[in-house]
Amino acid sequence: MTRTYVFIAALITALTGAAIAQDSVATLRSGVPLDQHPAPPQIATVKDTDLRQVRNYPEQPPLIPHKIDGYQIDINANKCLQCHSRTAIEISQAPMVSITHFMNRDNQFLASVTPRRYFCTQCHVPQSDAADLVENTFVDIDKVLEYVAGTKAEDH
Ligand code: HEC
Ligand code: HEC
């Protein structure tokens, strides 16, 4: 008997849980009913500061601090390399792609940018002023090191 009650209670909890979850998915439409169109959010502005950004950890592909709208990267042309290639930087004053961009997967240096690094936007992205969709709890590596140093000091 008690078992049946426990089972029913568990079932009700599960079903209400599902209903609540459904409600929270529906709010992605800002509460607008399904048969109506919500006003679309404004397209976020791309940050175009021209100021190089801090890397959050040493291996991070640096963020692109300028607009890249309409920049072509395909078999015929690579707009990025028109400024970032070894030979272009004297005129563009852009930072050259680093030496890692010339290495093949066996760590051998090639004469030109390796195919693995040809499609720049696989790794490099510009930023926009959009609000975070979810809370971001990222902690910079320096903070982690400070924390580790702190706990070690406490150990002594
Ligand atoms: C017209 C020249 C030009 C073009 C085209 C261009 N860039 Fe840049 N880029 C620059 C300059 C100059 C800087 C230095 C900061 C600044 O002035 O914006 C820069 C900075 C960067 C940085 C920051 C580097 C760092 O160390 O922080 C990245 C990453 C970057 N560009 C990637 C790209 C990618 C990817 C493309 C193609 C989608 C591209 N750029 C196209 C000129 C250019
Ligand atoms: C597979 C990922 C990847 C691709 C693809 C890639 N990059 Fe990078 N890039 C990185 C990483 C990681 C770094 C930082 C470490 C390093 O230098 O390798 C970097 C560094 C850079 C820097 C800074 C160099 C410096 O010395 O400060 C520039 C500029 C850059 N990339 C431009 C480009 C351009 C232009 C392309 C396309 C031709 C490109 N990258 C393709 C991952 C990538």
mmCIF file of C-alpha atoms and ligand atoms in Angstrom:
data_model
loop_
_atom_site.group_PDB
_atom_site.id
_atom_site.type_symbol
_atom_site.label_atom_id
_atom_site.label_comp_id
_atom_site.label_asym_id
_atom_site.label_seq_id
_atom_site.Cartn_x
_atom_site.Cartn_y
_atom_site.Cartn_z
ATOM 1 C CA MET A 1 0.000 0.000 0.000
ATOM 2 C CA THR A 2 2.645 2.504 1.106
ATOM 3 C CA ARG A 3 4.627 1.548 -1.996
ATOM 4 C CA THR A 4 1.714 2.527 -4.234
ATOM 5 C CA TYR A 5 1.512 5.948 -2.531
ATOM 6 C CA VAL A 6 5.235 6.485 -2.935
ATOM 7 C CA PHE A 7 4.962 5.517 -6.586
ATOM 8 C CA ILE A 8 2.026 7.891 -7.183
ATOM 9 C CA ALA A 9 3.835 10.711 -5.373
ATOM 10 C CA ALA A 10 6.939 10.118 -7.502
ATOM 11 C CA LEU A 11 4.820 10.093 -10.652
ATOM 12 C CA ILE A 12 3.141 13.395 -9.749
ATOM 13 C CA THR A 13 6.525 14.983 -8.980
ATOM 14 C CA ALA A 14 7.906 13.775 -12.324
ATOM 15 C CA LEU A 15 4.877 15.062 -14.259
ATOM 16 C CA THR A 16 4.848 18.488 -12.594
ATOM 17 C CA GLY A 17 8.596 18.668 -13.177
ATOM 18 C CA ALA A 18 8.020 18.039 -16.891
ATOM 19 C CA ALA A 19 5.245 20.658 -16.983
ATOM 20 C CA ILE A 20 7.496 23.266 -15.350
ATOM 21 C CA ALA A 21 10.298 22.404 -17.784
ATOM 22 C CA GLN A 22 7.849 22.891 -20.685
ATOM 23 C CA ASP A 23 6.853 26.293 -19.315
ATOM 24 C CA SER A 24 10.458 27.438 -19.191
ATOM 25 C CA VAL A 25 11.003 26.339 -22.816
ATOM 26 C CA ALA A 26 7.882 28.277 -23.837
ATOM 27 C CA THR A 27 9.331 31.477 -22.329
ATOM 28 C CA LEU A 28 11.985 31.482 -25.058
ATOM 29 C CA ARG A 29 9.105 32.976 -27.099
ATOM 30 C CA SER A 30 8.901 35.704 -24.391
ATOM 31 C CA GLY A 31 5.475 34.346 -23.438
ATOM 32 C CA VAL A 32 4.010 35.134 -26.890
ATOM 33 C CA PRO A 33 1.338 32.567 -27.911
ATOM 34 C CA LEU A 34 2.251 30.102 -30.658
ATOM 35 C CA ASP A 35 -0.136 31.638 -33.209
ATOM 36 C CA GLN A 36 1.501 35.061 -32.955
ATOM 37 C CA HIS A 37 4.893 36.385 -33.998
ATOM 38 C CA PRO A 38 7.048 37.974 -31.277
ATOM 39 C CA ALA A 39 9.020 41.102 -32.174
ATOM 40 C CA PRO A 40 12.493 39.775 -33.082
ATOM 41 C CA PRO A 41 15.328 40.954 -30.829
ATOM 42 C CA GLN A 42 17.648 43.598 -32.270
ATOM 43 C CA ILE A 43 20.712 42.229 -34.033
ATOM 44 C CA ALA A 44 23.678 42.745 -31.702
ATOM 45 C CA THR A 45 26.386 45.200 -32.772
ATOM 46 C CA VAL A 46 29.778 43.663 -33.541
ATOM 47 C CA LYS A 47 32.557 45.160 -31.420
ATOM 48 C CA ASP A 48 34.901 47.035 -33.736
ATOM 49 C CA THR A 49 37.321 48.591 -31.251
ATOM 50 C CA ASP A 50 40.562 47.704 -33.105
ATOM 51 C CA LEU A 51 42.019 46.959 -29.644
ATOM 52 C CA ARG A 52 43.527 43.502 -29.160
ATOM 53 C CA GLN A 53 41.807 41.625 -26.319
ATOM 54 C CA VAL A 54 43.289 39.780 -23.355
ATOM 55 C CA ARG A 55 43.569 36.029 -23.944
ATOM 56 C CA ASN A 56 41.852 34.147 -21.125
ATOM 57 C CA TYR A 57 44.428 31.366 -21.296
ATOM 58 C CA PRO A 58 47.644 31.120 -23.316
ATOM 59 C CA GLU A 59 46.335 28.717 -25.980
ATOM 60 C CA GLN A 60 43.230 30.776 -26.733
ATOM 61 C CA PRO A 61 42.860 31.857 -30.352
ATOM 62 C CA PRO A 62 42.790 35.653 -29.956
ATOM 63 C CA LEU A 63 39.386 37.285 -30.476
ATOM 64 C CA ILE A 64 38.973 39.356 -33.612
ATOM 65 C CA PRO A 65 38.786 43.015 -32.536
ATOM 66 C CA HIS A 66 37.374 44.274 -35.844
ATOM 67 C CA LYS A 67 34.401 43.649 -38.136
ATOM 68 C CA ILE A 68 34.650 40.801 -40.635
ATOM 69 C CA ASP A 69 31.326 41.309 -42.435
ATOM 70 C CA GLY A 70 31.522 40.003 -45.988
ATOM 71 C CA TYR A 71 35.124 38.780 -45.686
ATOM 72 C CA GLN A 72 35.489 35.914 -48.178
ATOM 73 C CA ILE A 73 37.329 32.737 -47.103
ATOM 74 C CA ASP A 74 37.082 30.002 -49.722
ATOM 75 C CA ILE A 75 39.096 28.187 -52.390
ATOM 76 C CA ASN A 76 39.500 31.380 -54.434
ATOM 77 C CA ALA A 77 40.337 33.958 -51.796
ATOM 78 C CA ASN A 78 41.210 34.451 -48.144
ATOM 79 C CA LYS A 79 40.442 38.023 -47.113
ATOM 80 C CA CYS A 80 42.078 37.572 -43.697
ATOM 81 C CA LEU A 81 45.425 36.685 -45.215
ATOM 82 C CA GLN A 82 45.316 39.855 -47.315
ATOM 83 C CA CYS A 83 46.226 41.613 -44.055
ATOM 84 C CA HIS A 84 47.564 38.900 -41.720
ATOM 85 C CA SER A 85 49.922 36.959 -44.019
ATOM 86 C CA ARG A 86 53.693 37.229 -43.640
ATOM 87 C CA THR A 87 54.043 39.519 -46.652
ATOM 88 C CA ALA A 88 50.974 41.706 -46.015
ATOM 89 C CA ILE A 89 51.731 43.068 -42.554
ATOM 90 C CA GLU A 90 54.130 45.803 -43.643
ATOM 91 C CA ILE A 91 51.235 47.544 -45.345
ATOM 92 C CA SER A 92 48.332 46.433 -43.114
ATOM 93 C CA GLN A 93 50.189 46.761 -39.762
ATOM 94 C CA ALA A 94 48.134 43.753 -38.603
ATOM 95 C CA PRO A 95 49.759 41.093 -36.380
ATOM 96 C CA MET A 96 51.143 38.256 -38.526
ATOM 97 C CA VAL A 97 49.539 34.814 -38.142
ATOM 98 C CA SER A 98 51.809 33.057 -35.673
ATOM 99 C CA ILE A 99 54.349 30.397 -36.610
ATOM 100 C CA THR A 100 51.956 27.666 -35.401
ATOM 101 C CA HIS A 101 49.824 28.529 -38.439
ATOM 102 C CA PHE A 102 52.587 27.166 -40.672
ATOM 103 C CA MET A 103 52.929 23.826 -38.861
ATOM 104 C CA ASN A 104 51.469 20.624 -40.238
ATOM 105 C CA ARG A 105 50.150 17.945 -37.920
ATOM 106 C CA ASP A 106 53.645 16.451 -37.538
ATOM 107 C CA ASN A 107 54.863 19.841 -36.261
ATOM 108 C CA GLN A 108 56.874 20.429 -39.439
ATOM 109 C CA PHE A 109 56.983 24.040 -40.647
ATOM 110 C CA LEU A 110 55.566 24.603 -44.129
ATOM 111 C CA ALA A 111 56.474 27.527 -46.397
ATOM 112 C CA SER A 112 52.919 28.865 -46.387
ATOM 113 C CA VAL A 113 49.928 28.764 -44.034
ATOM 114 C CA THR A 114 48.942 25.158 -43.376
ATOM 115 C CA PRO A 115 45.569 23.974 -44.725
ATOM 116 C CA ARG A 116 44.628 23.198 -41.098
ATOM 117 C CA ARG A 117 44.695 26.929 -40.366
ATOM 118 C CA TYR A 118 43.221 28.228 -43.616
ATOM 119 C CA PHE A 119 39.644 28.706 -42.407
ATOM 120 C CA CYS A 120 40.385 31.384 -39.819
ATOM 121 C CA THR A 121 36.863 31.703 -38.427
ATOM 122 C CA GLN A 122 36.905 28.062 -37.292
ATOM 123 C CA CYS A 123 38.902 29.382 -34.342
ATOM 124 C CA HIS A 124 38.835 33.201 -34.383
ATOM 125 C CA VAL A 125 35.589 35.037 -33.704
ATOM 126 C CA PRO A 126 34.595 38.666 -33.349
ATOM 127 C CA GLN A 127 32.522 39.703 -30.311
ATOM 128 C CA SER A 128 29.190 41.491 -30.082
ATOM 129 C CA ASP A 129 27.542 43.564 -27.367
ATOM 130 C CA ALA A 130 24.800 40.908 -26.879
ATOM 131 C CA ALA A 131 23.767 40.118 -23.303
ATOM 132 C CA ASP A 132 24.874 36.705 -22.000
ATOM 133 C CA LEU A 133 22.162 34.081 -22.569
ATOM 134 C CA VAL A 134 23.298 32.142 -19.516
ATOM 135 C CA GLU A 135 25.367 33.110 -16.484
ATOM 136 C CA ASN A 136 29.081 32.787 -17.155
ATOM 137 C CA THR A 137 31.187 31.536 -14.261
ATOM 138 C CA PHE A 138 34.500 31.484 -16.152
ATOM 139 C CA VAL A 139 37.515 32.169 -13.924
ATOM 140 C CA ASP A 140 40.765 33.506 -15.403
ATOM 141 C CA ILE A 141 43.816 31.223 -15.031
ATOM 142 C CA ASP A 142 45.606 33.876 -12.930
ATOM 143 C CA LYS A 143 42.733 33.710 -10.409
ATOM 144 C CA VAL A 144 43.078 29.898 -10.358
ATOM 145 C CA LEU A 145 46.820 30.214 -9.713
ATOM 146 C CA GLU A 146 46.162 32.755 -6.932
ATOM 147 C CA TYR A 147 43.634 30.365 -5.417
ATOM 148 C CA VAL A 148 46.038 27.400 -5.620
ATOM 149 C CA ALA A 149 48.850 29.493 -4.074
ATOM 150 C CA GLY A 150 46.424 30.525 -1.283
ATOM 151 C CA THR A 151 45.401 26.948 -0.429
ATOM 152 C CA LYS A 152 49.058 25.850 -0.468
ATOM 153 C CA ALA A 153 49.971 28.665 1.946
ATOM 154 C CA GLU A 154 47.168 27.451 4.251
ATOM 155 C CA ASP A 155 48.585 23.901 4.158
ATOM 156 C CA HIS A 156 51.879 25.011 5.807
HETATM 157 C C1 HEC B 1 42.090 45.226 -43.689
HETATM 158 C C2 HEC B 1 43.050 44.422 -42.957
HETATM 159 C C3 HEC B 1 42.539 43.253 -42.129
HETATM 160 C C4 HEC B 1 41.739 42.208 -42.552
HETATM 161 C C5 HEC B 1 41.140 41.975 -43.941
HETATM 162 C C6 HEC B 1 41.603 41.336 -41.407
HETATM 163 N N1 HEC B 1 42.280 41.843 -40.332
HETATM 164 FE FE1 HEC B 1 42.441 41.017 -38.501
HETATM 165 N N2 HEC B 1 43.474 42.655 -37.826
HETATM 166 C C7 HEC B 1 43.883 43.710 -38.603
HETATM 167 C C8 HEC B 1 44.575 44.681 -37.774
HETATM 168 C C9 HEC B 1 45.188 45.988 -38.267
HETATM 169 C C10 HEC B 1 44.575 44.165 -36.463
HETATM 170 C C11 HEC B 1 45.154 44.803 -35.203
HETATM 171 C C12 HEC B 1 44.053 45.369 -34.342
HETATM 172 C C13 HEC B 1 43.190 46.297 -35.124
HETATM 173 O O1 HEC B 1 43.674 47.337 -35.600
HETATM 174 O O2 HEC B 1 42.017 45.947 -35.354
HETATM 175 C C14 HEC B 1 43.877 42.899 -36.532
HETATM 176 C C15 HEC B 1 43.661 42.056 -35.459
HETATM 177 C C16 HEC B 1 43.217 40.756 -35.552
HETATM 178 C C17 HEC B 1 43.239 39.777 -34.499
HETATM 179 C C18 HEC B 1 43.728 40.010 -33.069
HETATM 180 C C19 HEC B 1 45.113 39.445 -32.879
HETATM 181 C C20 HEC B 1 45.559 39.515 -31.439
HETATM 182 O O3 HEC B 1 46.712 39.152 -31.206
HETATM 183 O O4 HEC B 1 44.796 39.888 -30.560
HETATM 184 C C21 HEC B 1 42.721 38.627 -34.991
HETATM 185 C C22 HEC B 1 42.532 37.317 -34.262
HETATM 186 C C23 HEC B 1 42.360 38.880 -36.363
HETATM 187 N N3 HEC B 1 42.669 40.183 -36.684
HETATM 188 C C24 HEC B 1 41.800 37.935 -37.202
HETATM 189 C C25 HEC B 1 41.316 38.215 -38.469
HETATM 190 C C26 HEC B 1 40.521 37.294 -39.257
HETATM 191 C C27 HEC B 1 40.139 35.888 -38.831
HETATM 192 C C28 HEC B 1 40.226 37.922 -40.425
HETATM 193 C C29 HEC B 1 39.371 37.411 -41.559
HETATM 194 C C30 HEC B 1 38.021 36.972 -41.201
HETATM 195 C C31 HEC B 1 40.867 39.225 -40.385
HETATM 196 N N4 HEC B 1 41.489 39.374 -39.169
HETATM 197 C C32 HEC B 1 40.867 40.149 -41.429
HETATM 198 C C33 HEC B 1 43.667 43.840 -39.953
HETATM 199 C C34 HEC B 1 42.876 43.012 -40.733
HETATM 200 C C1 HEC B 2 42.720 25.611 -35.615
HETATM 201 C C2 HEC B 2 42.498 26.933 -35.013
HETATM 202 C C3 HEC B 2 43.005 28.153 -35.740
HETATM 203 C C4 HEC B 2 42.825 28.518 -37.061
HETATM 204 C C5 HEC B 2 42.052 27.783 -38.138
HETATM 205 C C6 HEC B 2 43.475 29.807 -37.205
HETATM 206 N N1 HEC B 2 44.027 30.207 -36.018
HETATM 207 FE FE1 HEC B 2 44.986 31.953 -35.647
HETATM 208 N N2 HEC B 2 45.446 31.340 -33.776
HETATM 209 C C7 HEC B 2 44.992 30.178 -33.181
HETATM 210 C C8 HEC B 2 45.568 30.053 -31.861
HETATM 211 C C9 HEC B 2 45.312 28.900 -30.894
HETATM 212 C C10 HEC B 2 46.374 31.188 -31.661
HETATM 213 C C11 HEC B 2 47.212 31.545 -30.409
HETATM 214 C C12 HEC B 2 48.394 30.619 -30.276
HETATM 215 C C13 HEC B 2 49.215 30.600 -31.507
HETATM 216 O O1 HEC B 2 49.796 31.629 -31.847
HETATM 217 O O2 HEC B 2 49.209 29.550 -32.153
HETATM 218 C C14 HEC B 2 46.267 31.973 -32.891
HETATM 219 C C15 HEC B 2 46.930 33.184 -33.089
HETATM 220 C C16 HEC B 2 46.638 34.049 -34.143
HETATM 221 C C17 HEC B 2 47.102 35.418 -34.259
HETATM 222 C C18 HEC B 2 47.963 36.155 -33.255
HETATM 223 C C19 HEC B 2 49.384 35.948 -33.611
HETATM 224 C C20 HEC B 2 50.307 36.585 -32.618
HETATM 225 O O3 HEC B 2 51.505 36.270 -32.677
HETATM 226 O O4 HEC B 2 49.873 37.374 -31.771
HETATM 227 C C21 HEC B 2 46.611 35.903 -35.439
HETATM 228 C C22 HEC B 2 46.808 37.293 -35.990
HETATM 229 C C23 HEC B 2 45.866 34.846 -36.066
HETATM 230 N N3 HEC B 2 45.903 33.735 -35.266
HETATM 231 C C24 HEC B 2 45.230 34.961 -37.280
HETATM 232 C C25 HEC B 2 44.679 33.887 -37.979
HETATM 233 C C26 HEC B 2 44.264 33.929 -39.367
HETATM 234 C C27 HEC B 2 44.300 35.174 -40.248
HETATM 235 C C28 HEC B 2 43.825 32.673 -39.701
HETATM 236 C C29 HEC B 2 43.356 32.169 -41.041
HETATM 237 C C30 HEC B 2 44.327 32.244 -42.118
HETATM 238 C C31 HEC B 2 43.928 31.846 -38.492
HETATM 239 N N4 HEC B 2 44.486 32.608 -37.494
HETATM 240 C C32 HEC B 2 43.529 30.523 -38.406
HETATM 241 C C33 HEC B 2 44.159 29.256 -33.759
HETATM 242 C C34 HEC B 2 43.766 29.228 -35.089
#
